[in-house]
Amino acid sequence: QVQLVQSGAEVKKPGASVKVSCKASGYTFTSYGISWVRQAPGQGLEWMGWISAYNGNTNYAQKLQGRVTMTTDTSTSTAYMELRSLRSDDTAVYYCARVGPVDYWGQGTLVTVSS
Amino acid sequence: QSVLTQPPSASGTPGQRVTISCSGSSSNIGSNTVNWYQQLPGTAPKLLIYSNNQRPSGVPDRFSGSKSGTSASLAISGLQSEDEADYYCAAWDDSLNGRVFGTGTKVTVL
């Protein structure tokens, strides 16, 4: 069955960077893209961007341009999302999801930004 | 900020039918398909409806979706206590060149 397993919770200081991983299994990794979505505490869902696992093409949300980088490692079927220059309002649960008519989500990774 | 508008809350008694609306524009719902997600507390969103009205395997047929123009709806018939959750609509937005989510609706089973 399709599974996306994300890395563990992180605590970072303002100005630092975080890199969250998302390991996929149960399907051909390069056949689907991976999107990233975040959810601040008590808030709704925010789309961050998407990466093609086939050719590495990316499409980032405008508000995160310049601070976010999404990559994939096809040898390990793992996607990564790096967010730089962290601020307190980046505190959120970060989700990866396999893109497709039917999407599958990872369990989420809590990133806390606090001094 | 959310581009798709949903009512903040909806409620019903067990067995009732509840409908959640999702209002968008010509650049999102008006020209692209809509997905619906259910999010139980402390868990990842779960896909309920894709391509406006299709249910993934395992999703009960109590859940149904529809779309008309720039709006979409999710209906839950035969409401059950385990349906108490947050529900979100989502669609691609051609103007923003990105995916947009609804504001979310909290469903309470009275």
mmCIF file with all atom_site columns, C-alpha atoms in Angstrom, chain A:
data_model
loop_
_atom_site.group_PDB
_atom_site.id
_atom_site.type_symbol
_atom_site.label_atom_id
_atom_site.label_alt_id
_atom_site.label_comp_id
_atom_site.label_asym_id
_atom_site.label_entity_id
_atom_site.label_seq_id
_atom_site.pdbx_PDB_ins_code
_atom_site.Cartn_x
_atom_site.Cartn_y
_atom_site.Cartn_z
_atom_site.occupancy
_atom_site.B_iso_or_equiv
_atom_site.pdbx_formal_charge
_atom_site.auth_seq_id
_atom_site.auth_comp_id
_atom_site.auth_asym_id
_atom_site.auth_atom_id
_atom_site.pdbx_PDB_model_num
ATOM 1   C CA . GLN A 1 1   ? 0.000  0.000  0.000   1.00 0.00 ? 1   GLN A CA 1
ATOM 2   C CA . VAL A 1 2   ? 1.059  3.578  -0.596  1.00 0.00 ? 2   VAL A CA 1
ATOM 3   C CA . GLN A 1 3   ? 2.836  5.083  2.402   1.00 0.00 ? 3   GLN A CA 1
ATOM 4   C CA . LEU A 1 4   ? 4.564  8.376  3.013   1.00 0.00 ? 4   LEU A CA 1
ATOM 5   C CA . VAL A 1 5   ? 6.648  8.490  6.193   1.00 0.00 ? 5   VAL A CA 1
ATOM 6   C CA . GLN A 1 6   ? 7.991  11.835 7.346   1.00 0.00 ? 6   GLN A CA 1
ATOM 7   C CA . SER A 1 7   ? 10.898 12.747 9.606   1.00 0.00 ? 7   SER A CA 1
ATOM 8   C CA . GLY A 1 8   ? 10.432 13.672 13.241  1.00 0.00 ? 8   GLY A CA 1
ATOM 9   C CA . ALA A 1 9   ? 9.583  16.915 14.976  1.00 0.00 ? 9   ALA A CA 1
ATOM 10  C CA . GLU A 1 10  ? 12.051 19.791 14.897  1.00 0.00 ? 10  GLU A CA 1
ATOM 11  C CA . VAL A 1 11  ? 12.659 22.823 17.100  1.00 0.00 ? 11  VAL A CA 1
ATOM 12  C CA . LYS A 1 12  ? 14.511 25.690 15.458  1.00 0.00 ? 12  LYS A CA 1
ATOM 13  C CA . LYS A 1 13  ? 15.531 29.222 16.351  1.00 0.00 ? 13  LYS A CA 1
ATOM 14  C CA . PRO A 1 14  ? 14.414 32.185 14.258  1.00 0.00 ? 14  PRO A CA 1
ATOM 15  C CA . GLY A 1 15  ? 16.677 32.638 11.257  1.00 0.00 ? 15  GLY A CA 1
ATOM 16  C CA . ALA A 1 16  ? 17.645 28.969 11.069  1.00 0.00 ? 16  ALA A CA 1
ATOM 17  C CA . SER A 1 17  ? 16.725 26.425 8.400   1.00 0.00 ? 17  SER A CA 1
ATOM 18  C CA . VAL A 1 18  ? 14.828 23.153 8.574   1.00 0.00 ? 18  VAL A CA 1
ATOM 19  C CA . LYS A 1 19  ? 14.792 20.216 6.190   1.00 0.00 ? 19  LYS A CA 1
ATOM 20  C CA . VAL A 1 20  ? 11.907 17.744 6.380   1.00 0.00 ? 20  VAL A CA 1
ATOM 21  C CA . SER A 1 21  ? 12.046 14.374 4.644   1.00 0.00 ? 21  SER A CA 1
ATOM 22  C CA . CYS A 1 22  ? 9.232  12.258 3.218   1.00 0.00 ? 22  CYS A CA 1
ATOM 23  C CA . LYS A 1 23  ? 10.009 8.627  2.322   1.00 0.00 ? 23  LYS A CA 1
ATOM 24  C CA . ALA A 1 24  ? 7.604  7.023  -0.127  1.00 0.00 ? 24  ALA A CA 1
ATOM 25  C CA . SER A 1 25  ? 6.817  3.349  -0.600  1.00 0.00 ? 25  SER A CA 1
ATOM 26  C CA . GLY A 1 26  ? 4.214  1.164  -2.268  1.00 0.00 ? 26  GLY A CA 1
ATOM 27  C CA . TYR A 1 27  ? 4.335  2.788  -5.719  1.00 0.00 ? 27  TYR A CA 1
ATOM 28  C CA . THR A 1 28  ? 6.753  3.876  -8.443  1.00 0.00 ? 28  THR A CA 1
ATOM 29  C CA . PHE A 1 29  ? 8.207  7.059  -6.958  1.00 0.00 ? 29  PHE A CA 1
ATOM 30  C CA . THR A 1 30  ? 8.991  8.770  -10.254 1.00 0.00 ? 30  THR A CA 1
ATOM 31  C CA . SER A 1 31  ? 5.445  8.363  -11.574 1.00 0.00 ? 31  SER A CA 1
ATOM 32  C CA . TYR A 1 32  ? 3.929  10.987 -9.256  1.00 0.00 ? 32  TYR A CA 1
ATOM 33  C CA . GLY A 1 33  ? 4.754  14.419 -7.932  1.00 0.00 ? 33  GLY A CA 1
ATOM 34  C CA . ILE A 1 34  ? 4.985  15.354 -4.269  1.00 0.00 ? 34  ILE A CA 1
ATOM 35  C CA . SER A 1 35  ? 3.323  18.413 -2.832  1.00 0.00 ? 35  SER A CA 1
ATOM 36  C CA . TRP A 1 36  ? 3.937  20.041 0.525   1.00 0.00 ? 36  TRP A CA 1
ATOM 37  C CA . VAL A 1 37  ? 1.199  21.570 2.680   1.00 0.00 ? 37  VAL A CA 1
ATOM 38  C CA . ARG A 1 38  ? 1.494  23.186 6.085   1.00 0.00 ? 38  ARG A CA 1
ATOM 39  C CA . GLN A 1 39  ? -0.939 23.907 8.881   1.00 0.00 ? 39  GLN A CA 1
ATOM 40  C CA . ALA A 1 40  ? -0.222 26.462 11.606  1.00 0.00 ? 40  ALA A CA 1
ATOM 41  C CA . PRO A 1 41  ? -1.677 25.699 15.050  1.00 0.00 ? 41  PRO A CA 1
ATOM 42  C CA . GLY A 1 42  ? -5.462 26.011 14.963  1.00 0.00 ? 42  GLY A CA 1
ATOM 43  C CA . GLN A 1 43  ? -5.389 27.216 11.361  1.00 0.00 ? 43  GLN A CA 1
ATOM 44  C CA . GLY A 1 44  ? -6.293 25.875 7.935   1.00 0.00 ? 44  GLY A CA 1
ATOM 45  C CA . LEU A 1 45  ? -4.237 24.206 5.241   1.00 0.00 ? 45  LEU A CA 1
ATOM 46  C CA . GLU A 1 46  ? -1.701 26.141 3.155   1.00 0.00 ? 46  GLU A CA 1
ATOM 47  C CA . TRP A 1 47  ? -0.200 24.774 -0.067  1.00 0.00 ? 47  TRP A CA 1
ATOM 48  C CA . MET A 1 48  ? 3.561  25.350 -0.206  1.00 0.00 ? 48  MET A CA 1
ATOM 49  C CA . GLY A 1 49  ? 4.464  23.917 -3.569  1.00 0.00 ? 49  GLY A CA 1
ATOM 50  C CA . TRP A 1 50  ? 5.050  20.851 -5.671  1.00 0.00 ? 50  TRP A CA 1
ATOM 51  C CA . ILE A 1 51  ? 7.929  18.885 -7.165  1.00 0.00 ? 51  ILE A CA 1
ATOM 52  C CA . SER A 1 52  ? 7.899  16.375 -9.994  1.00 0.00 ? 52  SER A CA 1
ATOM 53  C CA . ALA A 1 53  ? 9.627  13.206 -8.865  1.00 0.00 ? 53  ALA A CA 1
ATOM 54  C CA . TYR A 1 54  ? 10.146 12.413 -12.553 1.00 0.00 ? 54  TYR A CA 1
ATOM 55  C CA . ASN A 1 55  ? 12.283 15.384 -13.572 1.00 0.00 ? 55  ASN A CA 1
ATOM 56  C CA . GLY A 1 56  ? 12.635 17.594 -10.485 1.00 0.00 ? 56  GLY A CA 1
ATOM 57  C CA . ASN A 1 57  ? 10.543 20.467 -11.845 1.00 0.00 ? 57  ASN A CA 1
ATOM 58  C CA . THR A 1 58  ? 9.169  22.626 -9.054  1.00 0.00 ? 58  THR A CA 1
ATOM 59  C CA . ASN A 1 59  ? 6.365  25.115 -8.510  1.00 0.00 ? 59  ASN A CA 1
ATOM 60  C CA . TYR A 1 60  ? 6.443  27.093 -5.264  1.00 0.00 ? 60  TYR A CA 1
ATOM 61  C CA . ALA A 1 61  ? 3.777  29.223 -3.617  1.00 0.00 ? 61  ALA A CA 1
ATOM 62  C CA . GLN A 1 62  ? 4.562  32.855 -4.310  1.00 0.00 ? 62  GLN A CA 1
ATOM 63  C CA . LYS A 1 63  ? 4.728  33.849 -0.632  1.00 0.00 ? 63  LYS A CA 1
ATOM 64  C CA . LEU A 1 64  ? 7.494  31.284 -0.010  1.00 0.00 ? 64  LEU A CA 1
ATOM 65  C CA . GLN A 1 65  ? 9.574  31.946 -3.140  1.00 0.00 ? 65  GLN A CA 1
ATOM 66  C CA . GLY A 1 66  ? 13.210 32.411 -2.211  1.00 0.00 ? 66  GLY A CA 1
ATOM 67  C CA . ARG A 1 67  ? 12.885 30.675 1.166   1.00 0.00 ? 67  ARG A CA 1
ATOM 68  C CA . VAL A 1 68  ? 11.772 27.173 0.190   1.00 0.00 ? 68  VAL A CA 1
ATOM 69  C CA . THR A 1 69  ? 13.502 24.450 -1.804  1.00 0.00 ? 69  THR A CA 1
ATOM 70  C CA . MET A 1 70  ? 11.969 21.083 -2.667  1.00 0.00 ? 70  MET A CA 1
ATOM 71  C CA . THR A 1 71  ? 14.113 18.206 -3.860  1.00 0.00 ? 71  THR A CA 1
ATOM 72  C CA . THR A 1 72  ? 13.887 14.471 -4.394  1.00 0.00 ? 72  THR A CA 1
ATOM 73  C CA . ASP A 1 73  ? 16.278 11.538 -4.175  1.00 0.00 ? 73  ASP A CA 1
ATOM 74  C CA . THR A 1 74  ? 14.989 8.896  -6.556  1.00 0.00 ? 74  THR A CA 1
ATOM 75  C CA . SER A 1 75  ? 17.528 6.334  -5.302  1.00 0.00 ? 75  SER A CA 1
ATOM 76  C CA . THR A 1 76  ? 15.791 6.287  -1.916  1.00 0.00 ? 76  THR A CA 1
ATOM 77  C CA . SER A 1 77  ? 12.284 7.396  -3.006  1.00 0.00 ? 77  SER A CA 1
ATOM 78  C CA . THR A 1 78  ? 12.527 10.336 -0.654  1.00 0.00 ? 78  THR A CA 1
ATOM 79  C CA . ALA A 1 79  ? 11.345 13.910 -1.059  1.00 0.00 ? 79  ALA A CA 1
ATOM 80  C CA . TYR A 1 80  ? 12.729 16.831 0.923   1.00 0.00 ? 80  TYR A CA 1
ATOM 81  C CA . MET A 1 81  ? 11.451 20.282 1.799   1.00 0.00 ? 81  MET A CA 1
ATOM 82  C CA . GLU A 1 82  ? 13.891 22.877 3.119   1.00 0.00 ? 82  GLU A CA 1
ATOM 83  C CA . LEU A 1 83  ? 12.644 26.166 4.553   1.00 0.00 ? 83  LEU A CA 1
ATOM 84  C CA . ARG A 1 84  ? 15.179 28.885 5.354   1.00 0.00 ? 84  ARG A CA 1
ATOM 85  C CA . SER A 1 85  ? 15.185 32.095 7.400   1.00 0.00 ? 85  SER A CA 1
ATOM 86  C CA . LEU A 1 86  ? 12.606 30.639 9.741   1.00 0.00 ? 86  LEU A CA 1
ATOM 87  C CA . ARG A 1 87  ? 10.210 32.967 11.567  1.00 0.00 ? 87  ARG A CA 1
ATOM 88  C CA . SER A 1 88  ? 7.824  32.318 14.410  1.00 0.00 ? 88  SER A CA 1
ATOM 89  C CA . ASP A 1 89  ? 4.901  32.209 11.988  1.00 0.00 ? 89  ASP A CA 1
ATOM 90  C CA . ASP A 1 90  ? 6.514  29.240 10.236  1.00 0.00 ? 90  ASP A CA 1
ATOM 91  C CA . THR A 1 91  ? 5.602  27.157 13.277  1.00 0.00 ? 91  THR A CA 1
ATOM 92  C CA . ALA A 1 92  ? 3.292  24.529 11.816  1.00 0.00 ? 92  ALA A CA 1
ATOM 93  C CA . VAL A 1 93  ? 2.752  20.890 10.989  1.00 0.00 ? 93  VAL A CA 1
ATOM 94  C CA . TYR A 1 94  ? 4.251  20.213 7.575   1.00 0.00 ? 94  TYR A CA 1
ATOM 95  C CA . TYR A 1 95  ? 2.721  17.495 5.381   1.00 0.00 ? 95  TYR A CA 1
ATOM 96  C CA . CYS A 1 96  ? 3.924  15.852 2.203   1.00 0.00 ? 96  CYS A CA 1
ATOM 97  C CA . ALA A 1 97  ? 1.375  14.327 -0.159  1.00 0.00 ? 97  ALA A CA 1
ATOM 98  C CA . ARG A 1 98  ? 1.581  12.262 -3.314  1.00 0.00 ? 98  ARG A CA 1
ATOM 99  C CA . VAL A 1 99  ? -0.047 14.205 -6.115  1.00 0.00 ? 99  VAL A CA 1
ATOM 100 C CA . GLY A 1 100 ? -2.629 12.462 -8.247  1.00 0.00 ? 100 GLY A CA 1
ATOM 101 C CA . PRO A 1 101 ? -6.319 12.064 -8.769  1.00 0.00 ? 101 PRO A CA 1
ATOM 102 C CA . VAL A 1 102 ? -6.165 10.164 -5.470  1.00 0.00 ? 102 VAL A CA 1
ATOM 103 C CA . ASP A 1 103 ? -3.603 11.690 -3.147  1.00 0.00 ? 103 ASP A CA 1
ATOM 104 C CA . TYR A 1 104 ? -1.932 10.143 -0.138  1.00 0.00 ? 104 TYR A CA 1
ATOM 105 C CA . TRP A 1 105 ? -0.563 12.117 2.797   1.00 0.00 ? 105 TRP A CA 1
ATOM 106 C CA . GLY A 1 106 ? 2.304  11.671 5.205   1.00 0.00 ? 106 GLY A CA 1
ATOM 107 C CA . GLN A 1 107 ? 1.696  11.753 8.945   1.00 0.00 ? 107 GLN A CA 1
ATOM 108 C CA . GLY A 1 108 ? 3.003  15.299 9.326   1.00 0.00 ? 108 GLY A CA 1
ATOM 109 C CA . THR A 1 109 ? 6.087  16.856 10.919  1.00 0.00 ? 109 THR A CA 1
ATOM 110 C CA . LEU A 1 110 ? 5.782  19.523 13.604  1.00 0.00 ? 110 LEU A CA 1
ATOM 111 C CA . VAL A 1 111 ? 8.277  22.339 13.162  1.00 0.00 ? 111 VAL A CA 1
ATOM 112 C CA . THR A 1 112 ? 8.453  24.771 16.063  1.00 0.00 ? 112 THR A CA 1
ATOM 113 C CA . VAL A 1 113 ? 10.293 28.064 15.625  1.00 0.00 ? 113 VAL A CA 1
ATOM 114 C CA . SER A 1 114 ? 11.098 29.655 18.941  1.00 0.00 ? 114 SER A CA 1
ATOM 115 C CA . SER A 1 115 ? 13.916 31.615 20.525  1.00 0.00 ? 115 SER A CA 1
#
